[in-house]
Coordinates of C-alpha atoms in Angstrom, one line a residue:
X286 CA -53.9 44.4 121.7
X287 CA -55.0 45.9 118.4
X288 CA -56.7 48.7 120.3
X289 CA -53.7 49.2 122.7
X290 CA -51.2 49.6 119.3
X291 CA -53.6 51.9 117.8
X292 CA -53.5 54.2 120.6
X293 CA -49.8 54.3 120.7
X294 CA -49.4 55.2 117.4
X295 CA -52.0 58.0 117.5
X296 CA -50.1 59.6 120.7
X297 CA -46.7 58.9 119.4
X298 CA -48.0 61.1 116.0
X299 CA -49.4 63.6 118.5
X300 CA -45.8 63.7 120.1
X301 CA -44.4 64.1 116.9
X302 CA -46.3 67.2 116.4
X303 CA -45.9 68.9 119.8
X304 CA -42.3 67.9 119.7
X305 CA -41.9 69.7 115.7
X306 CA -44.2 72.9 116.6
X307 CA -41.9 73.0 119.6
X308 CA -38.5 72.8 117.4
X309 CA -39.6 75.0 114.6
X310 CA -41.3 77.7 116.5
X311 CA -39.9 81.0 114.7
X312 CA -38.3 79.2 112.4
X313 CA -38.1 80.5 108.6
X314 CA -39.7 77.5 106.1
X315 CA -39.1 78.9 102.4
X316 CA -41.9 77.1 100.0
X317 CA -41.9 77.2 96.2
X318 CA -44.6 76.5 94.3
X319 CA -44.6 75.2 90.6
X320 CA -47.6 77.3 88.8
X321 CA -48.8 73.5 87.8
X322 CA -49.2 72.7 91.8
X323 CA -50.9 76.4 92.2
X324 CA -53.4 75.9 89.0
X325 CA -54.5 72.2 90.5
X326 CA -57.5 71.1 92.6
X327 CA -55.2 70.3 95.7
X328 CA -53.8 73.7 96.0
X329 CA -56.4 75.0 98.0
X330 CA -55.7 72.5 100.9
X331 CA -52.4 73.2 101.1
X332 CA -53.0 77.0 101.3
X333 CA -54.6 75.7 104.5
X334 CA -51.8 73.7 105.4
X335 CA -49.8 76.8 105.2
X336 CA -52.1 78.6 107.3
X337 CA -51.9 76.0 110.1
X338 CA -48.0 76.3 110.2
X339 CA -48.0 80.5 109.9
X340 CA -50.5 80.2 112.8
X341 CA -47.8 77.5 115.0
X342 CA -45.3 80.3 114.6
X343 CA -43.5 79.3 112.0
X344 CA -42.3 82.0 109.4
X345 CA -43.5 81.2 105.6
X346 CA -42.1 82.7 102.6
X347 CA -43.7 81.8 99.0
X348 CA -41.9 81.9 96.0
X349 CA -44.5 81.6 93.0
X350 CA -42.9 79.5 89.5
X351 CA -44.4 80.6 86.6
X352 CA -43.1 78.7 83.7
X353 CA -46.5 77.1 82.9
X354 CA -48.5 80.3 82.7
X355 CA -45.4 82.2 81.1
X356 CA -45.8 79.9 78.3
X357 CA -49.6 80.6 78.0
X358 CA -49.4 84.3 78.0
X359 CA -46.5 84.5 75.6
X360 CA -48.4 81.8 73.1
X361 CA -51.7 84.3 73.1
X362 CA -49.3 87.0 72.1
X363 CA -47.8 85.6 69.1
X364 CA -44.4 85.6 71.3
X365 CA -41.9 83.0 71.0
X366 CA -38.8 81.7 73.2
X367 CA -36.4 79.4 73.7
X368 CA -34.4 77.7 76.9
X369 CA -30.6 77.9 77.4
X370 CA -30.1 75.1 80.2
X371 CA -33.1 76.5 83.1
X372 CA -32.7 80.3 81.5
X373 CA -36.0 81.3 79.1
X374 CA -35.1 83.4 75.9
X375 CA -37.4 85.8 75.0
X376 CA -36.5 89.6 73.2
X377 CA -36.8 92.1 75.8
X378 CA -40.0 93.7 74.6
X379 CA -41.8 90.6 76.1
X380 CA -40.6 91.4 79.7
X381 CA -43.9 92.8 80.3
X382 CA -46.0 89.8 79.1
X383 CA -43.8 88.0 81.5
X384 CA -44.0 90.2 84.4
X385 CA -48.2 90.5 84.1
X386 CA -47.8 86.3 84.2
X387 CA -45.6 86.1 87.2
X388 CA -47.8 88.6 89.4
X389 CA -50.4 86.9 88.2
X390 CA -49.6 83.4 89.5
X391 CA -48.1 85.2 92.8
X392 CA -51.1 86.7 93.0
X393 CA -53.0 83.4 93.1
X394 CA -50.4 82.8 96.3
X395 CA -51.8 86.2 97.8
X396 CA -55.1 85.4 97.6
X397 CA -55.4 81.9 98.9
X398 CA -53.5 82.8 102.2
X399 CA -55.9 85.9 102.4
X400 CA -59.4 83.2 101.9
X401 CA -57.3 81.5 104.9
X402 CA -56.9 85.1 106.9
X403 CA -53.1 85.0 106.9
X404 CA -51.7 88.6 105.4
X405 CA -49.3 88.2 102.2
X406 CA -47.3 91.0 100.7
X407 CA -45.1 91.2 97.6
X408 CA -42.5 93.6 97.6
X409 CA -39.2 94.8 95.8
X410 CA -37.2 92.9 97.2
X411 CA -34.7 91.7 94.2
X412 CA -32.1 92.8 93.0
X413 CA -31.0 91.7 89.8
X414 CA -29.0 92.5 86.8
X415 CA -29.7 91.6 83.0
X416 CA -27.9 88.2 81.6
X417 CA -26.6 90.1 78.7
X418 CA -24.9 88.2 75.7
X419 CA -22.6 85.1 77.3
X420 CA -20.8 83.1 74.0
X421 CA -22.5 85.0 71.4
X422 CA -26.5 84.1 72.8
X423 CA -28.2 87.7 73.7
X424 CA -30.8 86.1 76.7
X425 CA -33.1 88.9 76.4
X426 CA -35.3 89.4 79.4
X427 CA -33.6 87.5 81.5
X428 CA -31.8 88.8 84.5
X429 CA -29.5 86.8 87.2
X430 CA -30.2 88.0 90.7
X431 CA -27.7 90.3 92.4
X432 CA -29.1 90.7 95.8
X433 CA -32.0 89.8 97.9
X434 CA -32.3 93.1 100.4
X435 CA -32.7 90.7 103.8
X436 CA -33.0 93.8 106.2
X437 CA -35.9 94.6 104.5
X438 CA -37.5 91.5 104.6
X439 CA -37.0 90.4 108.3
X440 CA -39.5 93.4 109.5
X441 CA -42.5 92.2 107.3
X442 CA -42.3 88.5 108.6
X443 CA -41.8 89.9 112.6
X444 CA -45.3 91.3 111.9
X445 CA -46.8 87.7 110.8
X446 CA -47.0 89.2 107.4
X447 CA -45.5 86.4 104.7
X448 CA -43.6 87.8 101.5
X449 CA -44.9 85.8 98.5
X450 CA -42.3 86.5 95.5
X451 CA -42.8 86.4 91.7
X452 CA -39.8 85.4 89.8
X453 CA -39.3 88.9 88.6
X454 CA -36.1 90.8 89.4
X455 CA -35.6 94.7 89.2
X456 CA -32.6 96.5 88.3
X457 CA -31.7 100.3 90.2
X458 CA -33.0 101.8 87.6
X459 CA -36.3 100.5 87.7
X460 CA -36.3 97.7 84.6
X461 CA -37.3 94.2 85.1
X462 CA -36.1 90.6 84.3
X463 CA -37.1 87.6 84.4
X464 CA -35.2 85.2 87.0
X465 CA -35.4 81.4 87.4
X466 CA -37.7 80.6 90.4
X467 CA -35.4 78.3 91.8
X468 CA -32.6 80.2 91.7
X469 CA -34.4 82.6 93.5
X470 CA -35.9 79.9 96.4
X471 CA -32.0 79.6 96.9
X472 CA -30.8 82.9 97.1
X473 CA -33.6 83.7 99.2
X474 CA -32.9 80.6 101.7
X475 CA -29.3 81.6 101.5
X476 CA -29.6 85.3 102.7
X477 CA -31.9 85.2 105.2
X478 CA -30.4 81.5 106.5
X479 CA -33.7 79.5 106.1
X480 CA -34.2 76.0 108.2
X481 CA -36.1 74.7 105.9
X482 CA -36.8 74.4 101.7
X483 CA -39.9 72.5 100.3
X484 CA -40.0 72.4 96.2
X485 CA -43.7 71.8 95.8
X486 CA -43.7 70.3 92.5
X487 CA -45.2 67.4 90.4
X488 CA -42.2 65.6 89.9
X489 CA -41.3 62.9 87.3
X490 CA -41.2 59.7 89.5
X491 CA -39.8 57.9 86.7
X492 CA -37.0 60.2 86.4
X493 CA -36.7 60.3 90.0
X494 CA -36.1 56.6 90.4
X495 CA -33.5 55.8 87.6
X496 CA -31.6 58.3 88.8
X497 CA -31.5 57.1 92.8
X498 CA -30.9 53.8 91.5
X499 CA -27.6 54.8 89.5
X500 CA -26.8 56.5 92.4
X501 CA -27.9 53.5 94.8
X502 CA -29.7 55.4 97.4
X503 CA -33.2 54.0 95.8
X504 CA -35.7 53.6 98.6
X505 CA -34.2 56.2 100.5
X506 CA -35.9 59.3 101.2
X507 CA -33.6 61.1 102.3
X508 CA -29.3 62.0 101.8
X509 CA -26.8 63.9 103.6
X510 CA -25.4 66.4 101.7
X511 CA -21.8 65.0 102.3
X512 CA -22.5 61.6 100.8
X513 CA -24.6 62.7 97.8
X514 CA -21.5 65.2 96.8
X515 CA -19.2 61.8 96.9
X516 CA -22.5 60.0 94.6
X517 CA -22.1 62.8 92.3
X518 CA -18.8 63.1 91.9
X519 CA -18.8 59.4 90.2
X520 CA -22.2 59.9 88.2
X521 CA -21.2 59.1 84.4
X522 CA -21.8 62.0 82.8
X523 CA -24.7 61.5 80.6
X524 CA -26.9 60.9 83.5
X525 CA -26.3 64.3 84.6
X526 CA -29.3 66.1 83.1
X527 CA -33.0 66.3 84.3
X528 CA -35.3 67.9 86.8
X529 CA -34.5 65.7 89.7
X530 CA -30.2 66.1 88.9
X531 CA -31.1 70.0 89.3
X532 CA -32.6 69.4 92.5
X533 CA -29.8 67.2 93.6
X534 CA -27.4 70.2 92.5
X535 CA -29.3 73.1 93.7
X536 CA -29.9 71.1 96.9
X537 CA -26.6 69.9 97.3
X538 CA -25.5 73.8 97.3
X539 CA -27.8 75.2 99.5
X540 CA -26.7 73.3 102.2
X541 CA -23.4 74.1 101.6
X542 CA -24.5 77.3 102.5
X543 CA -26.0 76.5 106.0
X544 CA -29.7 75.4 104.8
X545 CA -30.6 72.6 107.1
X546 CA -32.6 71.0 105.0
X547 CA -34.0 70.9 101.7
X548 CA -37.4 68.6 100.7
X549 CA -38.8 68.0 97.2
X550 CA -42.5 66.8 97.8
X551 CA -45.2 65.4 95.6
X552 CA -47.7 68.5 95.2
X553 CA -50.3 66.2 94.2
X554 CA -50.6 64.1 97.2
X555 CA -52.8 65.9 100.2
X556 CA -51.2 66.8 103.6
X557 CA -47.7 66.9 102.4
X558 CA -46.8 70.0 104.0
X559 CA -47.5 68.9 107.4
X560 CA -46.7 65.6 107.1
X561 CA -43.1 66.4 105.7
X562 CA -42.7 68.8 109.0
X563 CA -44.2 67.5 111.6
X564 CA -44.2 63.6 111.6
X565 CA -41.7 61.7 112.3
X566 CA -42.2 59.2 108.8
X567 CA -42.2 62.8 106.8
X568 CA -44.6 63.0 103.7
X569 CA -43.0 60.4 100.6
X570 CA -40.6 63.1 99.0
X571 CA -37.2 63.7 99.3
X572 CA -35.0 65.4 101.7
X573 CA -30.9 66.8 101.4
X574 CA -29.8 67.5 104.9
X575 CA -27.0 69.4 105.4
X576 CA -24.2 67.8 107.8
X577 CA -25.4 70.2 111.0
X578 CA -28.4 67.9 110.4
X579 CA -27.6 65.8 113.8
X580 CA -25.1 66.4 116.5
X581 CA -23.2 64.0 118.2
X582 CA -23.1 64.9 122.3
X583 CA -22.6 63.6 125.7
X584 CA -25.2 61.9 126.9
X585 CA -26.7 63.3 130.6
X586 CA -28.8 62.1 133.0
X587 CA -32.6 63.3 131.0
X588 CA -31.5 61.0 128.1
X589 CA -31.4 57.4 130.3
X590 CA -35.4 56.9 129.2
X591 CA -34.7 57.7 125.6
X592 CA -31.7 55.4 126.0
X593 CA -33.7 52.7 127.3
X594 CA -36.5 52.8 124.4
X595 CA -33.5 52.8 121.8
X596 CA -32.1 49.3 123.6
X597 CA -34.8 47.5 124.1
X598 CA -35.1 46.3 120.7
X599 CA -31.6 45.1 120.6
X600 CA -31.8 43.8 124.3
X601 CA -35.1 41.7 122.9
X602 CA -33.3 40.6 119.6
X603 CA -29.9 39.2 121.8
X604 CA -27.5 41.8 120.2
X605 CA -27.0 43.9 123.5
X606 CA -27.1 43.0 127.1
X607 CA -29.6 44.8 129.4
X608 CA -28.8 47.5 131.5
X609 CA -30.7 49.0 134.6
X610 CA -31.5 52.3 135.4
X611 CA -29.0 52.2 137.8
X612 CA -26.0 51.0 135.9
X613 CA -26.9 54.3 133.2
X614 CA -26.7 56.9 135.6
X615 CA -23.7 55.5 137.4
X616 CA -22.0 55.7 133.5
X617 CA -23.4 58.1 132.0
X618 CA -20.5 60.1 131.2
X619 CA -19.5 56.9 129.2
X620 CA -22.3 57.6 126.4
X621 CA -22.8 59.7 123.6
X622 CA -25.9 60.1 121.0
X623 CA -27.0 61.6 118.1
X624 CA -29.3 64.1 118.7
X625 CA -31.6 65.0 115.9
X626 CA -34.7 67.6 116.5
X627 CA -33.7 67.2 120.5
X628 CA -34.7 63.3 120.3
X629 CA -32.3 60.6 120.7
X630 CA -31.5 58.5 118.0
X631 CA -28.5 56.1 118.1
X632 CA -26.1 56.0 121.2
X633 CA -23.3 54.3 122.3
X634 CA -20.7 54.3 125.2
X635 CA -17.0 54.7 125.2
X636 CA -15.7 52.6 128.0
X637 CA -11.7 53.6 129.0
X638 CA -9.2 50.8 130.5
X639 CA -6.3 53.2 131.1
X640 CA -3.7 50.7 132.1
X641 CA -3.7 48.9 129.0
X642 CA -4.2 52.1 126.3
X643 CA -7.1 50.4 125.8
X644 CA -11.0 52.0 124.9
X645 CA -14.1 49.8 124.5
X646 CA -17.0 50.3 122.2
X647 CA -20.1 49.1 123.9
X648 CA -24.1 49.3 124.0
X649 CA -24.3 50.4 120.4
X650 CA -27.5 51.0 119.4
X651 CA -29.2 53.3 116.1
X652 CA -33.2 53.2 115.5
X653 CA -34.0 51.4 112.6
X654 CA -34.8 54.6 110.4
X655 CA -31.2 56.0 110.8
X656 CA -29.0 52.8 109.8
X657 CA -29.5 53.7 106.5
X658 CA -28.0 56.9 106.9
X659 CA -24.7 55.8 107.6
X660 CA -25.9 57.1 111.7
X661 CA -23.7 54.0 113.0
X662 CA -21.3 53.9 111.0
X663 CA -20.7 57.7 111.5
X664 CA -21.0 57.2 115.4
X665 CA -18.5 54.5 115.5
X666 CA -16.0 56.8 113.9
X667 CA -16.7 59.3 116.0
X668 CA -15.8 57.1 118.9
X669 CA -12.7 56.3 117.4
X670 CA -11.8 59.6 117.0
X671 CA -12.6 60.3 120.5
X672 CA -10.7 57.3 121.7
X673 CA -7.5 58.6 119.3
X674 CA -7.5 62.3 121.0
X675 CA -7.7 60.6 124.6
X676 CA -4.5 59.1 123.4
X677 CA -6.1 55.2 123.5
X678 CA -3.7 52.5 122.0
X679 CA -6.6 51.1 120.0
X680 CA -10.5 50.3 120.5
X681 CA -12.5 47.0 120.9
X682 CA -15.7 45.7 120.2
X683 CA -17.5 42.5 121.5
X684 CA -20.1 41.7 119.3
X685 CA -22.3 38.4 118.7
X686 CA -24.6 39.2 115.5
X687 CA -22.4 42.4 113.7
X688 CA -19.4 41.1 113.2
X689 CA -19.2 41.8 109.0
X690 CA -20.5 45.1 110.1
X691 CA -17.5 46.0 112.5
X692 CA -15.4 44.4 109.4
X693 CA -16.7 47.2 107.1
X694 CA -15.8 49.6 109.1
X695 CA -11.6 48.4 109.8
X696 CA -11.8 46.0 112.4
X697 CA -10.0 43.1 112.8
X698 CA -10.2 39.8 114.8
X699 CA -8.9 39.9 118.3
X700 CA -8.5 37.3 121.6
X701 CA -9.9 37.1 124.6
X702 CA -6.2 37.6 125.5
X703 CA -6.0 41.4 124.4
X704 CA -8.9 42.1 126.6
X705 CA -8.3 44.1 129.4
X706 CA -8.4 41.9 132.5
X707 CA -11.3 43.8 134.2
X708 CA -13.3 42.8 130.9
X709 CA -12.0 40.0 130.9
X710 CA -13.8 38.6 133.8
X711 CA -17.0 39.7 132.4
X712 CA -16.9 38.0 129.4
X713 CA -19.1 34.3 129.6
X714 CA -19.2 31.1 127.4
X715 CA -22.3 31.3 127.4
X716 CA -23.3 34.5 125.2
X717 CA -19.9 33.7 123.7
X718 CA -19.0 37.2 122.2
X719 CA -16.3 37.9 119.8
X720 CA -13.4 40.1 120.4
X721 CA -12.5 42.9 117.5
X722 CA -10.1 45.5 117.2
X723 CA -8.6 48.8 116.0
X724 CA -5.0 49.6 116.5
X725 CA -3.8 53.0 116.1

């Protein structure tokens, strides 16, 4: 039995990956590095990590921090500095100290990828202007980025090539700034409409857990970017601060923008990288999705076996009836999932009773993973919607086991009486389901 089990898991991981390189083929992943991740003992497997995905056919671009070995460089040189919020203040004779410590790291980038025989290339590809004097503070050598010239960037990574970017920003007339890292990881996701962020960091799991707690999304690894707006919204104030808030922030916008997805993963755990993209149970860290994340569809005919793996737990556990091959493709039109990466992962049909007004929820089902999502919740609302612009009187559940659930989300108690007669007759003593409704 043991042996059986362990071979299922090993071929549903293989799955996972066959399905993922499948899905992401030619797909643009944008990486940042913290120097700290690049300067450790682990970096040099996940340069090979990165090799692996650049040689599936996904697209890599690099974005190099340099905050650690900034420091360094300007210490040695008797220079000294200050931060405004995530902005470094330096006078602007120091922009070259900074610059010879950005390529530097970058070039770090460059050079593992080349030990791994993928071709990496920095070019001028920022635009950016100097940050000037806002409220009476002169920033120096820093700049805030203008542009990022896209169309010149799409040709390099047709050719397999991967841009790796120091955070250094140039100005028309040739003169450099300093811009935040992660600022830049944005705007590059942003222009060139990225799938996928990863901040490689060593994050501050401490920091990281308070702040998911106030929040109450602690154990999750993952938020759409819809909900964590509304979490935000009623964070007290003095818990807004830290490196984890930023990446909430920064996350938060990007999807806004059209980024899928945005991770935050623990640089000092091995096999992050492909564990975070290509498995199923991802790598530990922390994903924003952006509300294209999933789409809700109509179910057809190649979804009945997916259908049937997602019911079978509830079939075994009493909450849902069983249904036979049969009975799915005769109603198929009835169902509709939520399609995420092109699996299946919650369905439910929407049966119609026309001569009363009448639309009934049935066969509800969401894998495990997704109920904390808000997956059911959301697909139960969809329904209703449906049901509203079919011009349905109201919808109705029967349920045995969900009944608080189905309270949560507006309904209310109902008889056997507002049934629709054709249900009606199906209903038994014996499984003894209760009736609940939604009148519009």
């Amino acid at each position: 039995m043991s042996e059986d089990f362990s071979l299922k898991t090993r071929a549903d991981n293989i799955r996972d990956v066959i399905r993922y390189i499948k899905r992401f083929n030619k797909a643009l992943l944008v990486v940042k590095f913290d120097d700290k991740v690049i300067d450790s003992p682990l970096f040099f497997e996940h340069s090979r990590d990165l090799a692996l995905l650049a040689n599936t056919g996904i697209k890599l671009i690099l974005i190099a921090g340099a905050t650690n070995n900034i420091n360094k460089i300007l210490e040695s040189n008797g220079e000294t500095w200050s931060f405004q919020g995530e902005t470094r203040i330096t006078r602007k004779s120091a922009i070259n100290l900074i610059k010879m410590a950005a390529f530097e790291t970058a070039s770090k980038l460059m050079n593992a990828l080349s030990a791994e025989k993928i071709t990496g290339v920095m070019g001028n590809w920022v635009s950016a202007r100097e940050k000037g004097i806002i409220n009476g503070i002169d920033f120096g050598s820093a700049g805030k980025i203008h542009k990022i010239t896209a169309k010149d960037i799409y040709p390099v990574l047709e050719q397999g090539i991967v841009p790796v970017f120091p955070c250094i920003g140039w100005s028309t007339n040739g003169t450099a700034y300093n811009v935040s890292s992660s600022e830049l990881t944005l705007e590059i996701s942003k222009s060139l409409k990225a799938d996928k962020i990863f901040f490689i960091s060593m994050p501050e799991e401490t920091e990281k857990q308070k702040l998911l707690q106030t929040l109450s999304i602690q154990g999750h690894t993952s938020v759409s970017a819809g909900h964590l707006e509304k979490l935000l919204e009623r964070l007290p104030e003095p818990e807004k601060k830290g490196t984890f808030y930023k990446f909430l922030i920064d996350a938060l916008e990007t999807c806004k923008q059209g980024v899928k997805r945005v991770h935050l993963l623990d640089g000092t755990k091995e096999g992050v990288i492909p564990c975070e993209i290509f498995s199923e149970s991802g790598s530990g860290g922390f994903m924003v999705f952006g509300n294209n994340y999933g789409e809700f569809r109509q179910a057809v005919k190649e979804d009945i076996p997916a259908l049937f793996s997602l019911m079978t737990p509830f079939v075994k556990e009493g909450i849902l009836l069983p249904r036979t091959q049969e009975q799915l493709e005769e109603n198929i039109n009835n169902y509709t999932v939520f399609d995420v990466d092109g699996e299946i992962r919650a369905s439910a049909a929407l049966i119609n009773y026309p001569e009363q007004g009448l639309q009934e929820i049935a066969a509800l089902a969401v894998e495990k993973k997704y109920r904390s999502l808000g997956t059911g919740n959301a697909l139960v609302h969809h329904l209703i919607k449906k049901a509203k612009e079919a011009g349905a009187k109201g919808v109705f559940i029967l349920t045995t086991q969900t009944t608080d659930w189905f309270s949560s989300l507006g309904f209310e108690d109902g008889s056997l009486d507002f049934l629709p007669e054709a249900r009606r007759k199906l209903w038994t003593k014996e499984r003894n389901s209760k009736v609940m409704k939604i009148i519009f």
